[in-house]
mmCIF file of C-alpha atoms and ligand atoms in Angstrom:
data_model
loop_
_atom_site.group_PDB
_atom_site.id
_atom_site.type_symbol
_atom_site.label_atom_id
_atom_site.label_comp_id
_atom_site.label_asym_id
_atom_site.label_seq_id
_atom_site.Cartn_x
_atom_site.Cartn_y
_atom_site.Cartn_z
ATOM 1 C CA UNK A 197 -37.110 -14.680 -30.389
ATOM 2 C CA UNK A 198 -38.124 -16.535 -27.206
ATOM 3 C CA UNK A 199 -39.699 -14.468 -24.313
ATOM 4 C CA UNK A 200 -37.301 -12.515 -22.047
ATOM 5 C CA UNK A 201 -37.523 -13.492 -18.397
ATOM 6 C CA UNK A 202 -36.517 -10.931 -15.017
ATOM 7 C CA UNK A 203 -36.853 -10.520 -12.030
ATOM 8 C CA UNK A 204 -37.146 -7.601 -9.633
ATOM 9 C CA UNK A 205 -35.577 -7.561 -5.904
ATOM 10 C CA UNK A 206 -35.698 -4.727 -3.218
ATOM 11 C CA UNK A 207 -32.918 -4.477 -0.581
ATOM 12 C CA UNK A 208 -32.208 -2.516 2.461
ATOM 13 C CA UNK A 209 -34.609 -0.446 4.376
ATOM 14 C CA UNK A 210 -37.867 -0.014 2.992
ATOM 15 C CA UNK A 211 -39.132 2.778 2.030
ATOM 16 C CA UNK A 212 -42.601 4.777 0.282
ATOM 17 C CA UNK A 213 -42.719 4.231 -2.886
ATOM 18 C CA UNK A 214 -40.727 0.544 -3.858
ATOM 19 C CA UNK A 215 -44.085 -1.076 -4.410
ATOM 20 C CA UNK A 216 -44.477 2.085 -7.306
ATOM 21 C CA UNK A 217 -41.551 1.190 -9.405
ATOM 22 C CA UNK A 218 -42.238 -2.948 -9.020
ATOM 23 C CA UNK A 219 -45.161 -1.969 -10.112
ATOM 24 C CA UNK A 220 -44.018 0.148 -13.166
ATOM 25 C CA UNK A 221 -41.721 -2.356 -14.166
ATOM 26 C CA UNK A 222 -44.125 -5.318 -14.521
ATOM 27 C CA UNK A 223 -46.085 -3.363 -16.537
ATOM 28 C CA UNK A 224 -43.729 -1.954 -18.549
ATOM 29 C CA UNK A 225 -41.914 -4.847 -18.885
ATOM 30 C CA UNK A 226 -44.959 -6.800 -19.896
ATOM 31 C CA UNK A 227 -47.235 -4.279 -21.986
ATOM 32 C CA UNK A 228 -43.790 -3.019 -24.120
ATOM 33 C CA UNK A 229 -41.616 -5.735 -23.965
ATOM 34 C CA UNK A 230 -43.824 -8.691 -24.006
ATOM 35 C CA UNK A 231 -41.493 -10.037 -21.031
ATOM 36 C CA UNK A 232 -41.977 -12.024 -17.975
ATOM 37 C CA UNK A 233 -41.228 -10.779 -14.506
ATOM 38 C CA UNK A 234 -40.728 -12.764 -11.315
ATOM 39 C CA UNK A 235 -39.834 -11.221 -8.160
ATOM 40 C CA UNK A 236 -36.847 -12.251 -5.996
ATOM 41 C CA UNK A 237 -38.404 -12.047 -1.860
ATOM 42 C CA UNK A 238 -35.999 -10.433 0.703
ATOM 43 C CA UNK A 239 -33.134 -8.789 -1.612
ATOM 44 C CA UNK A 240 -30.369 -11.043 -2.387
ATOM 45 C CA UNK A 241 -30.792 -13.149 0.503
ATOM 46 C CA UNK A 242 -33.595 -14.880 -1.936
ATOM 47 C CA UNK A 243 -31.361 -15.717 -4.658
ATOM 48 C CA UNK A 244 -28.943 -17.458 -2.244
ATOM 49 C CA UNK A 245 -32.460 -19.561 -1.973
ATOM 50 C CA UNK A 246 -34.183 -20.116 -5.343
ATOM 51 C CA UNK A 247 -37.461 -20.812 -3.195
ATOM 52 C CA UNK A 248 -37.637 -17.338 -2.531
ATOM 53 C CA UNK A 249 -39.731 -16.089 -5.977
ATOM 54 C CA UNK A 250 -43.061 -14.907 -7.040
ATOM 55 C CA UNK A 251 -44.639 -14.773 -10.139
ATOM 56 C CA UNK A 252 -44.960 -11.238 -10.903
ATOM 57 C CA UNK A 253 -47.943 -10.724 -13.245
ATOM 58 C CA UNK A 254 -51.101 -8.207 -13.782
ATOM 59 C CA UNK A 255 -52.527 -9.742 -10.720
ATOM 60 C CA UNK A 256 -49.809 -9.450 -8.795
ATOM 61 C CA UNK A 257 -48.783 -5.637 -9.136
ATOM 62 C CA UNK A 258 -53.232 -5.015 -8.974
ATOM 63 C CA UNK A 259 -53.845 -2.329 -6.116
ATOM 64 C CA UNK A 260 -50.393 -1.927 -4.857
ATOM 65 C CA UNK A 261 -49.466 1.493 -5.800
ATOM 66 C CA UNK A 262 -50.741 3.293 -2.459
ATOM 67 C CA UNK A 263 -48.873 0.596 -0.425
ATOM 68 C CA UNK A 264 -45.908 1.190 1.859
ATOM 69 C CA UNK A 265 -43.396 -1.125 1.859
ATOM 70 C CA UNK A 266 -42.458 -3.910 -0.494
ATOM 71 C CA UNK A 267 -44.556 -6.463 -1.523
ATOM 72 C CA UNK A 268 -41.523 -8.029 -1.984
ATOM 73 C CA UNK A 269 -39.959 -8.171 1.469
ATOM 74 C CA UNK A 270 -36.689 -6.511 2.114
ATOM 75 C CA UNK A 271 -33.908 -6.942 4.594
ATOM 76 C CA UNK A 272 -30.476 -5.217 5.274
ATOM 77 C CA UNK A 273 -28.735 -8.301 5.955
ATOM 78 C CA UNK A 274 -27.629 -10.749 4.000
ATOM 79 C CA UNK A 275 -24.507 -9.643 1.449
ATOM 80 C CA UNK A 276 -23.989 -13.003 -0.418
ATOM 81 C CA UNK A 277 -20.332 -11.557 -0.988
ATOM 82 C CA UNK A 278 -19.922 -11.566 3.050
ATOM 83 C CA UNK A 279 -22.343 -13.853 4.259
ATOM 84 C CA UNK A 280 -22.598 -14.786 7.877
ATOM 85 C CA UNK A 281 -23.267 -18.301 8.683
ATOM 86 C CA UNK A 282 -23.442 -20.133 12.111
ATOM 87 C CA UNK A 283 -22.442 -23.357 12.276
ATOM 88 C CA UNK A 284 -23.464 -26.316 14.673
ATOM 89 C CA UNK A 285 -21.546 -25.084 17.243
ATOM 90 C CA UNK A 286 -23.006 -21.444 17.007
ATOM 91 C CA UNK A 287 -19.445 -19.831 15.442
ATOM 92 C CA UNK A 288 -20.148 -17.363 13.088
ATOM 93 C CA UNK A 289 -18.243 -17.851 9.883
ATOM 94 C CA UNK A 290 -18.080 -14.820 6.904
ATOM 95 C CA UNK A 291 -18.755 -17.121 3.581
ATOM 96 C CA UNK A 292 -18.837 -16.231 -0.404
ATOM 97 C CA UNK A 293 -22.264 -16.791 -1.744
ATOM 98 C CA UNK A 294 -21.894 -15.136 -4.693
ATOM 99 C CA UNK A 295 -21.490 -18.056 -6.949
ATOM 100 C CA UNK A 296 -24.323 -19.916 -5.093
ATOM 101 C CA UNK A 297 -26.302 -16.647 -6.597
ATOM 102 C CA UNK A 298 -25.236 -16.796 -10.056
ATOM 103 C CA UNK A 299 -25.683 -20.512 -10.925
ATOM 104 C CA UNK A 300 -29.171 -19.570 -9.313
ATOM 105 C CA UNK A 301 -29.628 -16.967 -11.402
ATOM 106 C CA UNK A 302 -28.975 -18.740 -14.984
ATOM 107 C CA UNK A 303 -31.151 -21.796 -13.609
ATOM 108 C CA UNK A 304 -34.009 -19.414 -13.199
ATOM 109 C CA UNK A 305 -33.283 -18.787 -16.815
ATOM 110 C CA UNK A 306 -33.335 -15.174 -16.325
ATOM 111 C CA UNK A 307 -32.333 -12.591 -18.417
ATOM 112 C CA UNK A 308 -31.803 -9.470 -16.446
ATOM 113 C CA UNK A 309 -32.232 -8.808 -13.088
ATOM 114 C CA UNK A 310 -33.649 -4.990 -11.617
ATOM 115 C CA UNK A 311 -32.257 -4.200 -8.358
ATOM 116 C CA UNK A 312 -33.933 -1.398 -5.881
ATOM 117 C CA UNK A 313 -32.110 -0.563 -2.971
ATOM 118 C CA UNK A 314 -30.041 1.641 -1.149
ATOM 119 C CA UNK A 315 -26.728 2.420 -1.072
ATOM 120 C CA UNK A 316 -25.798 -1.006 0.101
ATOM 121 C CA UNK A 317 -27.669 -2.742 -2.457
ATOM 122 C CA UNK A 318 -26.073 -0.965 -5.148
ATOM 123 C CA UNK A 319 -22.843 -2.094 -3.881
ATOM 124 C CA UNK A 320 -23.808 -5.724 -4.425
ATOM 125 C CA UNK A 321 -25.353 -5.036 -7.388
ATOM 126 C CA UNK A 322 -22.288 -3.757 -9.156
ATOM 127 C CA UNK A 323 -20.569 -6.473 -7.542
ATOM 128 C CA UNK A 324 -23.241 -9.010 -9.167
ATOM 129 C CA UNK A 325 -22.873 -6.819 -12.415
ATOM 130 C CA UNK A 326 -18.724 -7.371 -12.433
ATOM 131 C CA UNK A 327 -19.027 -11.173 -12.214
ATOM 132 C CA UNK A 328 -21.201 -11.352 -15.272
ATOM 133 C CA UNK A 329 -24.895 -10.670 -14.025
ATOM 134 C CA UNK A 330 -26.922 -8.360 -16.289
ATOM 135 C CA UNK A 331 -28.319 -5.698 -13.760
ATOM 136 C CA UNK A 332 -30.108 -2.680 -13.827
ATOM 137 C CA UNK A 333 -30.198 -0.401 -10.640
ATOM 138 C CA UNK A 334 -32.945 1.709 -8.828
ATOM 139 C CA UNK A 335 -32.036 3.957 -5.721
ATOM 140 C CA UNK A 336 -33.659 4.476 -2.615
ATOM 141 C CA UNK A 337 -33.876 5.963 0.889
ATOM 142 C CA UNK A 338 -35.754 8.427 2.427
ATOM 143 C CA UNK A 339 -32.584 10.253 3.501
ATOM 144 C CA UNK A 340 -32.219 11.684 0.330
ATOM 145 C CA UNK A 341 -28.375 11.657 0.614
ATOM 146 C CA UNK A 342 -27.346 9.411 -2.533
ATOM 147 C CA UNK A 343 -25.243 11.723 -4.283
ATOM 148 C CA UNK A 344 -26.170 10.397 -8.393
ATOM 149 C CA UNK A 345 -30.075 11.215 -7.864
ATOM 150 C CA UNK A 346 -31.469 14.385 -7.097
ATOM 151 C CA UNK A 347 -34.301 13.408 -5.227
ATOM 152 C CA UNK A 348 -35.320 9.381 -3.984
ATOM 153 C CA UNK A 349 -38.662 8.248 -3.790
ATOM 154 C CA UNK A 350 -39.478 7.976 -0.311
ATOM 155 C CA UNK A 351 -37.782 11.092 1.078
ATOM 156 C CA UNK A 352 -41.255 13.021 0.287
ATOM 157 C CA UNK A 353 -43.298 10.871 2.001
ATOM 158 C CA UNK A 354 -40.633 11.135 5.045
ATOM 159 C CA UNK A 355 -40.960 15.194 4.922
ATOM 160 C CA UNK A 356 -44.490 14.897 4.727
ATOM 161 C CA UNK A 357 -45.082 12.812 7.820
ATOM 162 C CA UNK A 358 -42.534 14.695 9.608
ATOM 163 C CA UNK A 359 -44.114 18.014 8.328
ATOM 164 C CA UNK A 360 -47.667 16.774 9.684
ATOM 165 C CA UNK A 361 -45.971 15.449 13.031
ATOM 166 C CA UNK A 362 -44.335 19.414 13.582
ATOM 167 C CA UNK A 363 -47.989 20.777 13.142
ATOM 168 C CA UNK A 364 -49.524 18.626 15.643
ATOM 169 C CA UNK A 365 -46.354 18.922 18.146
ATOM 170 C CA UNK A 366 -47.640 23.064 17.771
ATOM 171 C CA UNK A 367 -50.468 22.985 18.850
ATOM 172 C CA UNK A 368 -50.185 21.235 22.044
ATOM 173 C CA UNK A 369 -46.873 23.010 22.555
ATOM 174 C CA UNK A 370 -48.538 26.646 22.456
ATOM 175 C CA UNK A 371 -51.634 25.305 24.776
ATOM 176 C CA UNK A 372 -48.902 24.103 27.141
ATOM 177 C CA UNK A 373 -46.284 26.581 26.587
ATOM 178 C CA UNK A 374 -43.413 24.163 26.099
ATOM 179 C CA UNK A 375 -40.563 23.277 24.364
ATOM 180 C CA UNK A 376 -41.232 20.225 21.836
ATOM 181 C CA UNK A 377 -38.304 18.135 20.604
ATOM 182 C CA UNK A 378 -39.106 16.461 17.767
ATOM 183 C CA UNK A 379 -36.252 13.986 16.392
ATOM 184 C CA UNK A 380 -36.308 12.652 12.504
ATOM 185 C CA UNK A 381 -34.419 10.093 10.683
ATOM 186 C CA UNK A 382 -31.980 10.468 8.484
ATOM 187 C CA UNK A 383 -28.897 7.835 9.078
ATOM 188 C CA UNK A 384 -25.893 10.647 7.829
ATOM 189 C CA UNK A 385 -27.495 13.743 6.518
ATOM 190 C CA UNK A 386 -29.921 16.456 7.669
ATOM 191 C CA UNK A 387 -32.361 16.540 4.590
ATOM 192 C CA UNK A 388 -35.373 15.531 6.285
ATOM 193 C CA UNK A 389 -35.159 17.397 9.521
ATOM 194 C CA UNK A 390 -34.073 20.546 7.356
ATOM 195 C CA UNK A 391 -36.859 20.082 4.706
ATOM 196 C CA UNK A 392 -39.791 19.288 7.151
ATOM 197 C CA UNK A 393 -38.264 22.050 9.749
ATOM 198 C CA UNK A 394 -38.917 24.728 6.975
ATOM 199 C CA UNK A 395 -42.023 23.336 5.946
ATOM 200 C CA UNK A 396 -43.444 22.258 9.331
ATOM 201 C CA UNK A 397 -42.190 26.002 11.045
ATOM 202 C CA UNK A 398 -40.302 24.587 13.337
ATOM 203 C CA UNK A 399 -37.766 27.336 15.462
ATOM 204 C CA UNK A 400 -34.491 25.509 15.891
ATOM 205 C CA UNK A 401 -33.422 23.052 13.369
ATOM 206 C CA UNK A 402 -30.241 20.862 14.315
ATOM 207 C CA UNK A 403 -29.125 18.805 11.723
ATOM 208 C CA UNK A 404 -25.242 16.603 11.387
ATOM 209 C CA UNK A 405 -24.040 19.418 8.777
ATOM 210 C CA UNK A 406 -24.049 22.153 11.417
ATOM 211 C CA UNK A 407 -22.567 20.893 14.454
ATOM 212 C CA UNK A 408 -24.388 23.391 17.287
ATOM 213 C CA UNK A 409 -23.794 25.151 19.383
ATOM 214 C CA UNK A 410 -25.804 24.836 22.424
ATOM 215 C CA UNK A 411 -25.187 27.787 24.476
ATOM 216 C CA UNK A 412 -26.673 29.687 21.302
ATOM 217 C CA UNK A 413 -29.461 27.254 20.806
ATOM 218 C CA UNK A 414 -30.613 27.606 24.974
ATOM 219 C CA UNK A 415 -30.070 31.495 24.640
ATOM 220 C CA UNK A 416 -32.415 31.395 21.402
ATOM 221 C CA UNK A 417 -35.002 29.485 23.391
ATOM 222 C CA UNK A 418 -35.099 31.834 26.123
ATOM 223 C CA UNK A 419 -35.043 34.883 23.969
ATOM 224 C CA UNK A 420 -38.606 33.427 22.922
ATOM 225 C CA UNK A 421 -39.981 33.294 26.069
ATOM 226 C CA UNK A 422 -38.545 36.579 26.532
ATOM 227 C CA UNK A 423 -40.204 38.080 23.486
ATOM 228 C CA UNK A 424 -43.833 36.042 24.595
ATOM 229 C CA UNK A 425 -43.655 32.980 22.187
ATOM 230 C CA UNK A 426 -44.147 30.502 24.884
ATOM 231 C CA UNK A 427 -43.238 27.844 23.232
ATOM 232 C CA UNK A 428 -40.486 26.325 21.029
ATOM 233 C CA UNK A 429 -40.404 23.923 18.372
ATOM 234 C CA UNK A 430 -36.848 22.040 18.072
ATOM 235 C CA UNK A 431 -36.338 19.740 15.231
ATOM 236 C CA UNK A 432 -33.563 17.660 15.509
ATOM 237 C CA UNK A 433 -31.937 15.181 13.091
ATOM 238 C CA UNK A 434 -31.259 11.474 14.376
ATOM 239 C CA UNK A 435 -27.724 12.367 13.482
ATOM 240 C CA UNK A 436 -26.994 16.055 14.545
ATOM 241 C CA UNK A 437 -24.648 16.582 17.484
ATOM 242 C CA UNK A 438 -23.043 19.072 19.292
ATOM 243 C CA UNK A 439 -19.951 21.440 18.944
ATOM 244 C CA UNK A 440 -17.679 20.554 21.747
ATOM 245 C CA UNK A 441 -19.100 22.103 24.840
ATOM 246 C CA UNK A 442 -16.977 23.994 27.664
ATOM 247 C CA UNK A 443 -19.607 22.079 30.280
ATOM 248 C CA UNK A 444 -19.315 18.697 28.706
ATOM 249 C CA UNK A 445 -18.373 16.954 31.990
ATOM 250 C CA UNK A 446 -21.687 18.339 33.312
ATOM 251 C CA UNK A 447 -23.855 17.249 30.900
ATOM 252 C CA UNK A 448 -21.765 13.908 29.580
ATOM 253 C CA UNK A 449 -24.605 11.965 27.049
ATOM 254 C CA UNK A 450 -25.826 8.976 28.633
ATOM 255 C CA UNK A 451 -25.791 5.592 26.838
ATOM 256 C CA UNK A 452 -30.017 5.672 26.350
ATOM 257 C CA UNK A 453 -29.496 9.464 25.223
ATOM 258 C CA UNK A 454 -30.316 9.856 21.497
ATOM 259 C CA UNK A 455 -29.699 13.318 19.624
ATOM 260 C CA UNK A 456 -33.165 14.390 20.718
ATOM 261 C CA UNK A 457 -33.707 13.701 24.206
ATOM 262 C CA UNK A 458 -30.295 14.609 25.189
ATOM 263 C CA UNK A 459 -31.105 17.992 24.105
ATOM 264 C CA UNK A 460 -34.547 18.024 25.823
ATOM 265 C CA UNK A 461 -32.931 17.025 28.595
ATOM 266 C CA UNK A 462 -30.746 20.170 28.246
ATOM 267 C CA UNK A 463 -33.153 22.783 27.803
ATOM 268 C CA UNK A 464 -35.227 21.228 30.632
ATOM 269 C CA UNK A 465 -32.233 21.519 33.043
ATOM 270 C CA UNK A 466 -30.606 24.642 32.182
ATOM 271 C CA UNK A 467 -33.976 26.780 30.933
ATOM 272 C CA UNK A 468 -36.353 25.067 33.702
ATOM 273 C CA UNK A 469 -39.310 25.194 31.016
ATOM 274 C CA UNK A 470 -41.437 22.481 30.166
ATOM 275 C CA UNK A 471 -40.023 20.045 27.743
ATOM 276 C CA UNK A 472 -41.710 16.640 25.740
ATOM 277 C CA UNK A 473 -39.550 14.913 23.274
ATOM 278 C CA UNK A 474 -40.621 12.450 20.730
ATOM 279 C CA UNK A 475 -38.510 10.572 18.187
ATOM 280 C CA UNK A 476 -40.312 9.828 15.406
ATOM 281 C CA UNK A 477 -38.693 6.675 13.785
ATOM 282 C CA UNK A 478 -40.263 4.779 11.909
ATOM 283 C CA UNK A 479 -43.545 6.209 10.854
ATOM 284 C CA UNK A 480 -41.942 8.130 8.574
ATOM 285 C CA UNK A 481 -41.149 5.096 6.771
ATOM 286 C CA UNK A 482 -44.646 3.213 6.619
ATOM 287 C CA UNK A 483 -47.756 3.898 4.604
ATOM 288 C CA UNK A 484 -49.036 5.241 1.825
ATOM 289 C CA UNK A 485 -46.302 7.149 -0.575
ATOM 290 C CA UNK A 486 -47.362 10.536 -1.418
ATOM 291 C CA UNK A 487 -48.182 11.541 -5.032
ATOM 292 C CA UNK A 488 -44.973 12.823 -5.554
ATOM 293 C CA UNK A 489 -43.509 9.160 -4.469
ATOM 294 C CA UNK A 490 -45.599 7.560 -6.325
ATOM 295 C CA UNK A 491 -44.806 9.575 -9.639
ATOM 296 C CA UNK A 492 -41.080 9.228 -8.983
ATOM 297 C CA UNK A 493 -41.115 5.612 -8.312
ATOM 298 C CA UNK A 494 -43.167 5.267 -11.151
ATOM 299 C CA UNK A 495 -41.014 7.121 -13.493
ATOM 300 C CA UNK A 496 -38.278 5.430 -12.207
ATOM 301 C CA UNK A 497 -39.600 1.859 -13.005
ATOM 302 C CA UNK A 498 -40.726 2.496 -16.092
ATOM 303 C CA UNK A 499 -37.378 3.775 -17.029
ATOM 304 C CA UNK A 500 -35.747 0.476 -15.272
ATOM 305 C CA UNK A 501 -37.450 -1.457 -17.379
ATOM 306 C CA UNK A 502 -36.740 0.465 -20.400
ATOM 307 C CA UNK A 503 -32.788 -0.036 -19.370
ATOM 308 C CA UNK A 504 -33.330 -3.841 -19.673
ATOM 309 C CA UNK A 505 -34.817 -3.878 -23.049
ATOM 310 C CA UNK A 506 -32.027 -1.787 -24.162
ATOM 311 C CA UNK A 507 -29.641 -4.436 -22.722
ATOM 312 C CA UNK A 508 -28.038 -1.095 -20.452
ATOM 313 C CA UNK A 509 -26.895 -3.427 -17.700
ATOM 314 C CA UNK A 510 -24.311 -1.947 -15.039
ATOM 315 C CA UNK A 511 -26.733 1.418 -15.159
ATOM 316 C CA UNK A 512 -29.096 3.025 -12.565
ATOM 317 C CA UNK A 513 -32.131 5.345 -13.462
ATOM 318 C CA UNK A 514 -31.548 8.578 -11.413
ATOM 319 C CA UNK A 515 -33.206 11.741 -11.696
ATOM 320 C CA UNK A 516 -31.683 14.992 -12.223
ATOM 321 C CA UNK A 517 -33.709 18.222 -12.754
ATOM 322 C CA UNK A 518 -36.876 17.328 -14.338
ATOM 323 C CA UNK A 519 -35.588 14.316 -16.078
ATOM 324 C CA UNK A 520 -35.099 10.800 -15.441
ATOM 325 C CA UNK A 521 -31.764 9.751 -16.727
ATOM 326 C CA UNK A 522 -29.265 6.628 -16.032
ATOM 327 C CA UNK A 523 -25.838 6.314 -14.721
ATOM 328 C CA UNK A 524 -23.323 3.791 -14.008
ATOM 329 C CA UNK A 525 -24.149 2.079 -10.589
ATOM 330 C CA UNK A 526 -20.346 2.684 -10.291
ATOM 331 C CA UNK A 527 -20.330 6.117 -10.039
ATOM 332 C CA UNK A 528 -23.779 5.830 -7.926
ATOM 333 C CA UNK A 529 -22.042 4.085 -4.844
ATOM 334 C CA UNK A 530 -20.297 4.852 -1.642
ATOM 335 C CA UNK A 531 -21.194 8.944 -2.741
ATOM 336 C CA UNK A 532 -23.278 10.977 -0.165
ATOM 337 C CA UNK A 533 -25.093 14.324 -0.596
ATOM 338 C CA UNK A 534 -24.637 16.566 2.004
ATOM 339 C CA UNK A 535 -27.076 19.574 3.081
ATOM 340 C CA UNK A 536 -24.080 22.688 2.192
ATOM 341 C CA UNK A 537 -24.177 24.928 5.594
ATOM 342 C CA UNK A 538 -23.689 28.035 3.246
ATOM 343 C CA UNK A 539 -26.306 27.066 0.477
ATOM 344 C CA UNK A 540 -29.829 28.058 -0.098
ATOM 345 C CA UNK A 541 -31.803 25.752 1.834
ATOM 346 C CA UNK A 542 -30.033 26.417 4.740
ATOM 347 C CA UNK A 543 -30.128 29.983 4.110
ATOM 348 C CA UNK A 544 -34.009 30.150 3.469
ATOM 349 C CA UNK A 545 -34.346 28.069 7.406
ATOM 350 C CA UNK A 546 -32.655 30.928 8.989
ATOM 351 C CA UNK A 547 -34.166 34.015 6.992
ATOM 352 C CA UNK A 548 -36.708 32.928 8.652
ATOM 353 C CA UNK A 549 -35.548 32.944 11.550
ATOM 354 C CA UNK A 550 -35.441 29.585 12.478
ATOM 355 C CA UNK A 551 -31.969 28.453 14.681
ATOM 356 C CA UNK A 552 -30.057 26.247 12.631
ATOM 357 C CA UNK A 553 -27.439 25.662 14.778
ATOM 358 C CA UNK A 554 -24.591 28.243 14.582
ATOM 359 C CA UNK A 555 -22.504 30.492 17.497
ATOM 360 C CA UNK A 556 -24.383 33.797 17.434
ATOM 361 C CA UNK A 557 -24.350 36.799 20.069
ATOM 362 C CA UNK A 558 -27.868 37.417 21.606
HETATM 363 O O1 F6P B 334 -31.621 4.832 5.688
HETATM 364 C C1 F6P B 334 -32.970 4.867 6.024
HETATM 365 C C2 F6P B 334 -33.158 4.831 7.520
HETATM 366 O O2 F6P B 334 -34.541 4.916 7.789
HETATM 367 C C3 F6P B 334 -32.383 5.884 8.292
HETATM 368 O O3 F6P B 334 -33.020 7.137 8.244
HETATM 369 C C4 F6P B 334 -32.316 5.266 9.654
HETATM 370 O O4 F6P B 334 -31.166 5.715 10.343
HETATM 371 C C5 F6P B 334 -32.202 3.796 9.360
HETATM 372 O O5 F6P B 334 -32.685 3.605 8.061
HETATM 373 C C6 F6P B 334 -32.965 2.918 10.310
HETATM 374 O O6 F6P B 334 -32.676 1.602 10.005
HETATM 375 P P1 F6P B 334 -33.499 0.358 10.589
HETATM 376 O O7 F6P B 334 -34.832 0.321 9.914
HETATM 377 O O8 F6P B 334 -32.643 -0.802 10.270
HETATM 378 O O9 F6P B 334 -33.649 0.608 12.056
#
């Protein structure tokens, strides 16, 4: 039987972690089933353009475990189903490029192709998978919010930085007595400021889930100052907002306002304490993926490649309690996980006291 030939791609944002499961899938692929991997550059904007491959072999994959990002490149452009090209005259124009990417495909005489990416990527990839293309899926995101897995590499690398970023924000807030706004990513859901709140100590968390309410969350503040903790720690999620407010005209967001400083902005103003604010962006994205990242993404690869030996195509690896399982990409897409207001996590945050966002009486 001749040698099987695939390729790897990784699409959408990156995250800690994807250079792991490349990893884990050359070598599986190679040590267990004697096959050859390339690597597609850039998602599927590289098999639009055959140029875009690398030979992946031992040398290759050598010394990129610790890594951030993709050796790979990434991009969240690019959908060859809805592809935007200018023309001469600069007029955008929405184009099919799927076909381009299949008769690509067979002339790179592949065999199976492993996808990582998001939830966008998974889209295309079932796409890909309905017009004939043998593909196996691998999720990520550091927001934790894809509803088939129940954890993505990435996200613990997130927490962690975010967790490290909390305990630094402390101890300048305390010598300073302020109030310290610290805003996290996560594009829908609240997993990372909720996760890193807890673990970081934080005393307010405000995360999408739990619209706030801000009266509560000013009165909270000042009850610490009250009590003698001169300082606050607010974590707040890139996408948390605010329960409609009876001042709203007042204190109307401003276009440059994000989630965080427009609450800075309102505990400076209404509290006259000191306030700092800092978003954190994208450093909870870059560098090295934590053990538990690198295990995951690992686990996750190996499994990948596993799924293309077995000819599973249409499936992605997952993982769901201890174990790392596969499911259709179908059921994998356009599904969110939400942090549940009522459930434990949430629950834990304020046992301990921390503000997490609801109407209380002080
Ligand atoms: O989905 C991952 C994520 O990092 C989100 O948390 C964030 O909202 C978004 O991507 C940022 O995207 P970009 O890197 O394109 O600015």
């Amino acid at each position: 039987m001749s040698r099987k030939r695939i390729a790897v791609t990784t699409g959408g944002g990156d995250a800690p972690g994807l250079n792991a499961v490349i990893r884990a899938v050359v070598k599986a692929a190679r040590n267990r089933f004697n096959m050859e991997v390339i690597g597609i550059e850039d998602g599927f904007e590289g098999l639009i353009n055959t140029r875009r491959i690398v030979d992946l072999d031992r040398e290759a994959v050598s010394g990129i475990l610790p890594k951030g990002g993709t050796i790979l490149g990434t991009t969240n452009r690019g959908n060859p189903f809805e592809y935007e090209l200018k023309d001469a005259e600069g007029t955008v124009k929405t184009v099919d490029l799927s076909d381009k990417c299949m008769e690509n495909f067979e002339a790179l005489g592949l065999d199976a192709l492993v996808a990582i990416g998001g939830d966008g990527s998974m889209h295309i990839a079932q796409r890909f998978y309905e017009k004939g293309m043998p593909v196996v899926g691998v999720p990520k995101t550091i927001d934790n919010d894809l509803l088939a897995t129940d954890v993505t590499f990435g996200f613990n690398t997130a927490v962690t930085v975010a967790t490290e970023a909390i305990d630094r924000l402390h101890t300048t807030a305390e010598s300073h007595r302020r109030t310290m706004v610290l805003e996290v990513m996560g594009r829908d859901a609240g997993w990372i400021a909720l996760e890193a709140g807890i673990a970081g100590g934080a005393d307010l968390i405000l995360i999408p889930e739990i619209p706030y309410d801000v009266d509560t969350a000013l009165k909270y503040i000042k009850r610490r100052y009250a009590r003698g903790s001169n300082f606050s720690i607010a974590v707040v999620a890139e996408a948390a907002k605010p329960l409609p407010h009876e001042h709203d005209n007042l204190n109307r967001r401003r276009k440059s306002d994000t989630p965080g400083t427009w609450f800075a902005g309102m505990v400076q103003k209404n509290l006259g304490v000191e306030v700092r604010h800092l978003i954190l962006g994208h450093l909870q994205r870059g560098g090295s993926p934590t053990t538990l990242d690198r295990m995951l993404g690992t686990r996750f690869g190996v499994r990948a490649a596993e799924l293309v030996a077995e000819q599973a195509f249409g499936r992605m690896v997952a993982l769901q309690g201890t174990e790392v399982v596969d499911v259709p990409i179908e059921d994998a897409i356009g599904k969110q996980k939400f942090v549940d207001p009522d459930g434990q996590l949430v629950r834990t945050a304020e046992s301990m006291g921390i503000f997490c966002g609801r109407k209380m009486d002080y």
